[in-house]
């Protein structure tokens, strides 16, 4: 249990830093993707913007719990285990959610693709941290 909490806490910190890094990088994405974020379908409410930084913390603890339950199912070294966890998360949780978002929000498929890539990266980072701390 102690390793689980340490892995979740470290993942939380790293994923919040990753989220901030992605905010810095975002203006350098293709113009069509950046323009999507200025459409009226997005709310720029300062009270809700905090959720952007709460999401990585919630995800880190959820993936750490998942790791604790299913770590025996992943093979290879810590990097491969992290990549596999990222792929599992992307296919099982993110891809269906992205299809739903794409069908409901006026954004480009490229933007939705960047969201899918972002969620894959988050899960891979959390998986690699969990695999290192709690093998």
Short mmCIF file of N, CA and C in Angstrom, two decimals:
data_model
loop_
_atom_site.label_atom_id
_atom_site.label_comp_id
_atom_site.label_asym_id
_atom_site.label_seq_id
_atom_site.Cartn_x
_atom_site.Cartn_y
_atom_site.Cartn_z
N UNK A 1 0.83 -1.20 0.00
CA UNK A 1 0.00 0.00 0.00
C UNK A 1 0.86 1.25 0.00
N UNK A 2 1.99 1.20 0.72
CA UNK A 2 2.87 2.35 0.79
C UNK A 2 3.46 2.65 -0.59
N UNK A 3 3.89 1.61 -1.32
CA UNK A 3 4.43 1.81 -2.67
C UNK A 3 3.38 2.39 -3.60
N UNK A 4 2.14 1.94 -3.43
CA UNK A 4 1.03 2.44 -4.25
C UNK A 4 0.85 3.94 -4.05
N UNK A 5 0.87 4.39 -2.80
CA UNK A 5 0.69 5.81 -2.51
C UNK A 5 1.89 6.64 -2.97
N UNK A 6 3.09 6.09 -2.83
CA UNK A 6 4.28 6.80 -3.30
C UNK A 6 4.23 6.94 -4.82
N UNK A 7 3.91 5.84 -5.51
CA UNK A 7 3.83 5.89 -6.98
C UNK A 7 2.76 6.87 -7.44
N UNK A 8 1.62 6.86 -6.78
CA UNK A 8 0.53 7.78 -7.14
C UNK A 8 0.93 9.22 -6.89
N UNK A 9 1.61 9.47 -5.79
CA UNK A 9 2.03 10.84 -5.47
C UNK A 9 3.09 11.35 -6.45
N UNK A 10 4.07 10.51 -6.75
CA UNK A 10 5.10 10.90 -7.72
C UNK A 10 4.47 11.11 -9.10
N UNK A 11 3.60 10.21 -9.49
CA UNK A 11 2.91 10.34 -10.78
C UNK A 11 2.10 11.63 -10.83
N UNK A 12 1.44 11.96 -9.74
CA UNK A 12 0.65 13.20 -9.69
C UNK A 12 1.52 14.41 -9.97
N UNK A 13 2.64 14.49 -9.30
CA UNK A 13 3.54 15.63 -9.50
C UNK A 13 4.05 15.69 -10.93
N UNK A 14 4.50 14.55 -11.45
CA UNK A 14 5.04 14.51 -12.81
C UNK A 14 3.96 14.84 -13.83
N UNK A 15 2.75 14.32 -13.64
CA UNK A 15 1.68 14.57 -14.61
C UNK A 15 1.19 16.02 -14.57
N UNK A 16 1.20 16.65 -13.41
CA UNK A 16 0.85 18.07 -13.35
C UNK A 16 1.91 18.89 -14.09
N UNK A 17 3.18 18.55 -13.90
CA UNK A 17 4.25 19.24 -14.63
C UNK A 17 4.14 19.00 -16.13
N UNK A 18 3.77 17.77 -16.51
CA UNK A 18 3.56 17.45 -17.92
C UNK A 18 2.40 18.26 -18.50
N UNK A 19 1.33 18.40 -17.72
CA UNK A 19 0.17 19.20 -18.18
C UNK A 19 0.59 20.64 -18.41
N UNK A 20 1.40 21.19 -17.51
CA UNK A 20 1.88 22.56 -17.67
C UNK A 20 2.78 22.68 -18.90
N UNK A 21 3.66 21.70 -19.10
CA UNK A 21 4.53 21.70 -20.28
C UNK A 21 3.69 21.67 -21.56
N UNK A 22 2.63 20.89 -21.56
CA UNK A 22 1.76 20.81 -22.74
C UNK A 22 1.08 22.15 -23.01
N UNK A 23 0.74 22.90 -21.97
CA UNK A 23 0.18 24.24 -22.17
C UNK A 23 1.19 25.17 -22.83
N UNK A 24 2.45 25.01 -22.48
CA UNK A 24 3.50 25.83 -23.07
C UNK A 24 3.72 25.45 -24.54
N UNK A 25 3.66 24.16 -24.82
CA UNK A 25 3.90 23.65 -26.18
C UNK A 25 2.72 23.91 -27.11
N UNK A 26 1.50 23.94 -26.57
CA UNK A 26 0.27 24.01 -27.38
C UNK A 26 0.29 25.11 -28.45
N UNK A 27 0.76 26.31 -28.16
CA UNK A 27 0.74 27.33 -29.23
C UNK A 27 1.62 26.98 -30.43
N UNK A 28 2.50 26.00 -30.29
CA UNK A 28 3.37 25.59 -31.39
C UNK A 28 2.79 24.46 -32.24
N UNK A 29 1.59 24.03 -31.88
CA UNK A 29 0.91 23.00 -32.69
C UNK A 29 0.44 23.63 -34.00
N UNK A 30 0.02 22.81 -34.94
CA UNK A 30 -0.51 23.37 -36.19
C UNK A 30 -1.63 24.38 -35.92
N UNK A 31 -1.66 25.41 -36.74
CA UNK A 31 -2.60 26.52 -36.54
C UNK A 31 -4.06 26.05 -36.45
N UNK A 32 -4.42 25.06 -37.24
CA UNK A 32 -5.81 24.58 -37.22
C UNK A 32 -6.17 23.98 -35.86
N UNK A 33 -5.21 23.36 -35.20
CA UNK A 33 -5.47 22.77 -33.89
C UNK A 33 -5.60 23.89 -32.85
N UNK A 34 -4.68 24.84 -32.89
CA UNK A 34 -4.70 25.94 -31.93
C UNK A 34 -5.99 26.74 -32.08
N UNK A 35 -6.45 26.95 -33.30
CA UNK A 35 -7.69 27.70 -33.54
C UNK A 35 -8.90 27.02 -32.92
N UNK A 36 -8.88 25.68 -32.85
CA UNK A 36 -10.00 24.96 -32.24
C UNK A 36 -10.22 25.39 -30.80
N UNK A 37 -9.16 25.71 -30.10
CA UNK A 37 -9.27 26.08 -28.69
C UNK A 37 -9.88 27.46 -28.48
N UNK A 38 -10.00 28.23 -29.55
CA UNK A 38 -10.59 29.56 -29.44
C UNK A 38 -12.02 29.60 -29.96
N UNK A 39 -12.56 28.43 -30.29
CA UNK A 39 -13.95 28.35 -30.72
C UNK A 39 -14.87 28.50 -29.52
N UNK A 40 -16.10 28.91 -29.77
CA UNK A 40 -17.06 29.09 -28.67
C UNK A 40 -17.43 27.80 -27.95
N UNK A 41 -17.09 26.65 -28.52
CA UNK A 41 -17.44 25.39 -27.85
C UNK A 41 -16.59 25.16 -26.61
N UNK A 42 -15.54 25.96 -26.42
CA UNK A 42 -14.70 25.85 -25.24
C UNK A 42 -14.99 27.00 -24.29
N UNK A 43 -15.08 26.67 -23.02
CA UNK A 43 -15.33 27.66 -21.98
C UNK A 43 -14.00 28.07 -21.36
N UNK A 44 -13.79 29.37 -21.23
CA UNK A 44 -12.60 29.85 -20.55
C UNK A 44 -13.03 30.47 -19.22
N UNK A 45 -13.45 29.64 -18.32
CA UNK A 45 -13.91 30.05 -17.00
C UNK A 45 -12.80 29.76 -16.00
N UNK A 46 -12.27 30.77 -15.37
CA UNK A 46 -11.12 30.60 -14.47
C UNK A 46 -11.40 29.59 -13.36
N UNK A 47 -12.63 29.51 -12.89
CA UNK A 47 -12.96 28.54 -11.85
C UNK A 47 -12.84 27.11 -12.37
N UNK A 48 -13.16 26.89 -13.63
CA UNK A 48 -13.09 25.54 -14.21
C UNK A 48 -11.72 25.22 -14.77
N UNK A 49 -10.90 26.23 -15.03
CA UNK A 49 -9.56 25.99 -15.56
C UNK A 49 -8.71 25.18 -14.59
N UNK A 50 -8.98 25.30 -13.30
CA UNK A 50 -8.25 24.55 -12.29
C UNK A 50 -8.43 23.04 -12.50
N UNK A 51 -9.55 22.64 -13.05
CA UNK A 51 -9.80 21.22 -13.31
C UNK A 51 -8.76 20.61 -14.24
N UNK A 52 -8.17 21.44 -15.11
CA UNK A 52 -7.11 20.96 -16.01
C UNK A 52 -5.94 20.41 -15.20
N UNK A 53 -5.67 21.00 -14.04
CA UNK A 53 -4.55 20.55 -13.21
C UNK A 53 -4.99 19.55 -12.14
N UNK A 54 -6.27 19.41 -11.92
CA UNK A 54 -6.76 18.39 -10.99
C UNK A 54 -6.86 17.04 -11.70
N UNK A 55 -7.18 17.05 -12.99
CA UNK A 55 -7.34 15.82 -13.77
C UNK A 55 -6.10 14.93 -13.69
N UNK A 56 -4.87 15.45 -13.83
CA UNK A 56 -3.70 14.56 -13.75
C UNK A 56 -3.54 13.89 -12.38
N UNK A 57 -3.96 14.58 -11.33
CA UNK A 57 -3.85 14.01 -9.99
C UNK A 57 -4.84 12.86 -9.84
N UNK A 58 -6.07 13.08 -10.27
CA UNK A 58 -7.08 12.02 -10.21
C UNK A 58 -6.65 10.83 -11.07
N UNK A 59 -6.16 11.13 -12.27
CA UNK A 59 -5.71 10.05 -13.16
C UNK A 59 -4.55 9.28 -12.57
N UNK A 60 -3.60 9.97 -11.96
CA UNK A 60 -2.43 9.30 -11.37
C UNK A 60 -2.86 8.31 -10.28
N UNK A 61 -3.78 8.72 -9.43
CA UNK A 61 -4.23 7.81 -8.37
C UNK A 61 -5.06 6.66 -8.94
N UNK A 62 -5.88 6.94 -9.95
CA UNK A 62 -6.67 5.87 -10.57
C UNK A 62 -5.77 4.85 -11.27
N UNK A 63 -4.78 5.33 -12.01
CA UNK A 63 -3.89 4.41 -12.71
C UNK A 63 -2.97 3.67 -11.74
N UNK A 64 -2.62 4.29 -10.64
CA UNK A 64 -1.81 3.61 -9.63
C UNK A 64 -2.62 2.46 -9.01
N UNK A 65 -3.89 2.72 -8.75
CA UNK A 65 -4.76 1.64 -8.25
C UNK A 65 -4.86 0.52 -9.29
N UNK A 66 -5.07 0.90 -10.56
CA UNK A 66 -5.17 -0.08 -11.64
C UNK A 66 -3.88 -0.90 -11.72
N UNK A 67 -2.75 -0.21 -11.61
CA UNK A 67 -1.46 -0.89 -11.66
C UNK A 67 -1.35 -1.92 -10.53
N UNK A 68 -1.73 -1.53 -9.33
CA UNK A 68 -1.65 -2.43 -8.19
C UNK A 68 -2.48 -3.69 -8.42
N UNK A 69 -3.63 -3.53 -9.03
CA UNK A 69 -4.51 -4.67 -9.28
C UNK A 69 -4.04 -5.58 -10.42
N UNK A 70 -3.44 -5.00 -11.46
CA UNK A 70 -3.19 -5.76 -12.69
C UNK A 70 -1.73 -5.80 -13.12
N UNK A 71 -0.79 -5.42 -12.27
CA UNK A 71 0.61 -5.34 -12.69
C UNK A 71 1.18 -6.68 -13.14
N UNK A 72 0.65 -7.78 -12.64
CA UNK A 72 1.13 -9.09 -13.06
C UNK A 72 0.78 -9.38 -14.53
N UNK A 73 -0.17 -8.65 -15.08
CA UNK A 73 -0.60 -8.86 -16.47
C UNK A 73 0.36 -8.24 -17.48
N UNK A 74 1.26 -7.38 -17.02
CA UNK A 74 2.16 -6.67 -17.92
C UNK A 74 3.53 -7.33 -17.91
N UNK A 75 4.11 -7.49 -19.10
CA UNK A 75 5.39 -8.18 -19.23
C UNK A 75 6.47 -7.21 -19.71
N UNK A 76 7.71 -7.59 -19.45
CA UNK A 76 8.83 -6.80 -19.94
C UNK A 76 9.43 -5.94 -18.84
N UNK A 77 10.33 -5.04 -19.26
CA UNK A 77 10.95 -4.13 -18.29
C UNK A 77 9.99 -2.99 -17.97
N UNK A 78 10.41 -2.09 -17.10
CA UNK A 78 9.52 -1.02 -16.64
C UNK A 78 9.05 -0.12 -17.77
N UNK A 79 9.90 0.09 -18.79
CA UNK A 79 9.48 0.95 -19.90
C UNK A 79 8.39 0.29 -20.73
N UNK A 80 8.57 -1.00 -21.01
CA UNK A 80 7.56 -1.72 -21.79
C UNK A 80 6.25 -1.85 -21.02
N UNK A 81 6.36 -2.07 -19.72
CA UNK A 81 5.14 -2.15 -18.90
C UNK A 81 4.40 -0.81 -18.91
N UNK A 82 5.14 0.28 -18.83
CA UNK A 82 4.52 1.60 -18.88
C UNK A 82 3.86 1.87 -20.22
N UNK A 83 4.54 1.50 -21.30
CA UNK A 83 3.96 1.67 -22.64
C UNK A 83 2.70 0.84 -22.81
N UNK A 84 2.75 -0.39 -22.29
CA UNK A 84 1.57 -1.26 -22.40
C UNK A 84 0.41 -0.69 -21.60
N UNK A 85 0.68 -0.18 -20.40
CA UNK A 85 -0.39 0.43 -19.62
C UNK A 85 -0.96 1.64 -20.36
N UNK A 86 -0.09 2.45 -20.97
CA UNK A 86 -0.55 3.59 -21.74
C UNK A 86 -1.44 3.16 -22.90
N UNK A 87 -1.03 2.11 -23.59
CA UNK A 87 -1.83 1.60 -24.71
C UNK A 87 -3.17 1.05 -24.25
N UNK A 88 -3.16 0.30 -23.15
CA UNK A 88 -4.41 -0.25 -22.61
C UNK A 88 -5.36 0.88 -22.25
N UNK A 89 -4.85 1.89 -21.55
CA UNK A 89 -5.68 3.03 -21.15
C UNK A 89 -6.21 3.77 -22.37
N UNK A 90 -5.34 4.00 -23.35
CA UNK A 90 -5.77 4.73 -24.55
C UNK A 90 -6.86 3.98 -25.30
N UNK A 91 -6.73 2.67 -25.42
CA UNK A 91 -7.71 1.89 -26.18
C UNK A 91 -9.01 1.66 -25.42
N UNK A 92 -8.91 1.43 -24.12
CA UNK A 92 -10.11 1.09 -23.35
C UNK A 92 -10.87 2.32 -22.86
N UNK A 93 -10.16 3.33 -22.43
CA UNK A 93 -10.83 4.49 -21.83
C UNK A 93 -10.84 5.71 -22.76
N UNK A 94 -9.69 6.06 -23.30
CA UNK A 94 -9.61 7.31 -24.05
C UNK A 94 -10.25 7.25 -25.43
N UNK A 95 -9.95 6.22 -26.19
CA UNK A 95 -10.47 6.16 -27.56
C UNK A 95 -12.00 6.24 -27.61
N UNK A 96 -12.72 5.45 -26.81
CA UNK A 96 -14.19 5.59 -26.83
C UNK A 96 -14.65 6.99 -26.42
N UNK A 97 -13.99 7.57 -25.43
CA UNK A 97 -14.37 8.92 -25.00
C UNK A 97 -14.07 9.94 -26.10
N UNK A 98 -12.97 9.77 -26.80
CA UNK A 98 -12.62 10.70 -27.88
C UNK A 98 -13.61 10.61 -29.04
N UNK A 99 -14.06 9.41 -29.35
CA UNK A 99 -15.07 9.24 -30.40
C UNK A 99 -16.35 9.97 -29.99
N UNK A 100 -16.73 9.82 -28.74
CA UNK A 100 -17.93 10.50 -28.24
C UNK A 100 -17.75 12.02 -28.30
N UNK A 101 -16.61 12.53 -27.86
CA UNK A 101 -16.35 13.97 -27.91
C UNK A 101 -16.36 14.49 -29.34
N UNK A 102 -15.73 13.75 -30.25
CA UNK A 102 -15.68 14.17 -31.65
C UNK A 102 -17.08 14.25 -32.25
N UNK A 103 -17.95 13.34 -31.81
CA UNK A 103 -19.31 13.35 -32.35
C UNK A 103 -20.16 14.48 -31.77
N UNK A 104 -19.75 15.04 -30.63
CA UNK A 104 -20.59 16.01 -29.93
C UNK A 104 -20.06 17.44 -29.94
N UNK A 105 -18.76 17.62 -30.18
CA UNK A 105 -18.16 18.95 -30.12
C UNK A 105 -17.59 19.30 -31.49
N UNK A 106 -17.72 20.55 -31.87
CA UNK A 106 -17.23 21.01 -33.17
C UNK A 106 -15.72 21.26 -33.10
N UNK A 107 -14.94 20.18 -33.16
CA UNK A 107 -13.48 20.26 -33.21
C UNK A 107 -12.99 19.34 -34.32
N UNK A 108 -11.77 19.59 -34.76
CA UNK A 108 -11.23 18.77 -35.85
C UNK A 108 -10.78 17.41 -35.33
N UNK A 109 -10.68 16.47 -36.25
CA UNK A 109 -10.18 15.14 -35.90
C UNK A 109 -8.74 15.24 -35.42
N UNK A 110 -7.98 16.19 -35.96
CA UNK A 110 -6.60 16.38 -35.52
C UNK A 110 -6.54 16.79 -34.06
N UNK A 111 -7.43 17.68 -33.64
CA UNK A 111 -7.46 18.10 -32.24
C UNK A 111 -7.81 16.92 -31.35
N UNK A 112 -8.79 16.14 -31.73
CA UNK A 112 -9.16 14.96 -30.95
C UNK A 112 -7.99 13.98 -30.92
N UNK A 113 -7.27 13.87 -32.01
CA UNK A 113 -6.08 13.02 -32.05
C UNK A 113 -5.02 13.49 -31.07
N UNK A 114 -4.85 14.80 -30.93
CA UNK A 114 -3.88 15.30 -29.95
C UNK A 114 -4.34 14.98 -28.53
N UNK A 115 -5.63 15.01 -28.28
CA UNK A 115 -6.15 14.64 -26.96
C UNK A 115 -5.87 13.16 -26.68
N UNK A 116 -6.07 12.32 -27.69
CA UNK A 116 -5.80 10.89 -27.53
C UNK A 116 -4.32 10.66 -27.27
N UNK A 117 -3.47 11.35 -27.99
CA UNK A 117 -2.03 11.24 -27.78
C UNK A 117 -1.64 11.72 -26.38
N UNK A 118 -2.26 12.80 -25.93
CA UNK A 118 -2.00 13.34 -24.59
C UNK A 118 -2.39 12.33 -23.51
N UNK A 119 -3.55 11.70 -23.66
CA UNK A 119 -3.98 10.73 -22.65
C UNK A 119 -3.09 9.49 -22.68
N UNK A 120 -2.64 9.07 -23.86
CA UNK A 120 -1.71 7.95 -23.97
C UNK A 120 -0.39 8.30 -23.26
N UNK A 121 0.10 9.51 -23.49
CA UNK A 121 1.35 9.94 -22.85
C UNK A 121 1.20 9.99 -21.34
N UNK A 122 0.08 10.52 -20.85
CA UNK A 122 -0.16 10.57 -19.41
C UNK A 122 -0.13 9.16 -18.80
N UNK A 123 -0.85 8.25 -19.41
CA UNK A 123 -0.93 6.89 -18.87
C UNK A 123 0.41 6.17 -18.97
N UNK A 124 1.15 6.42 -20.02
CA UNK A 124 2.47 5.81 -20.17
C UNK A 124 3.41 6.32 -19.09
N UNK A 125 3.41 7.61 -18.85
CA UNK A 125 4.26 8.20 -17.80
C UNK A 125 3.89 7.61 -16.44
N UNK A 126 2.60 7.60 -16.13
CA UNK A 126 2.15 7.04 -14.84
C UNK A 126 2.50 5.56 -14.74
N UNK A 127 2.35 4.82 -15.84
CA UNK A 127 2.68 3.40 -15.83
C UNK A 127 4.14 3.14 -15.61
N UNK A 128 4.99 3.94 -16.25
CA UNK A 128 6.43 3.76 -16.08
C UNK A 128 6.86 4.11 -14.65
N UNK A 129 6.25 5.13 -14.08
CA UNK A 129 6.57 5.48 -12.69
C UNK A 129 6.12 4.35 -11.76
N UNK A 130 4.91 3.84 -11.95
CA UNK A 130 4.41 2.76 -11.11
C UNK A 130 5.27 1.50 -11.27
N UNK A 131 5.68 1.20 -12.50
CA UNK A 131 6.49 0.00 -12.75
C UNK A 131 7.87 0.12 -12.10
N UNK A 132 8.39 1.33 -12.00
CA UNK A 132 9.69 1.54 -11.34
C UNK A 132 9.57 1.45 -9.83
N UNK A 133 8.53 2.06 -9.29
CA UNK A 133 8.39 2.14 -7.83
C UNK A 133 7.78 0.87 -7.24
N UNK A 134 6.83 0.28 -7.96
CA UNK A 134 6.10 -0.89 -7.45
C UNK A 134 6.08 -1.98 -8.52
N UNK A 135 7.26 -2.61 -8.72
CA UNK A 135 7.35 -3.61 -9.83
C UNK A 135 6.49 -4.84 -9.67
#
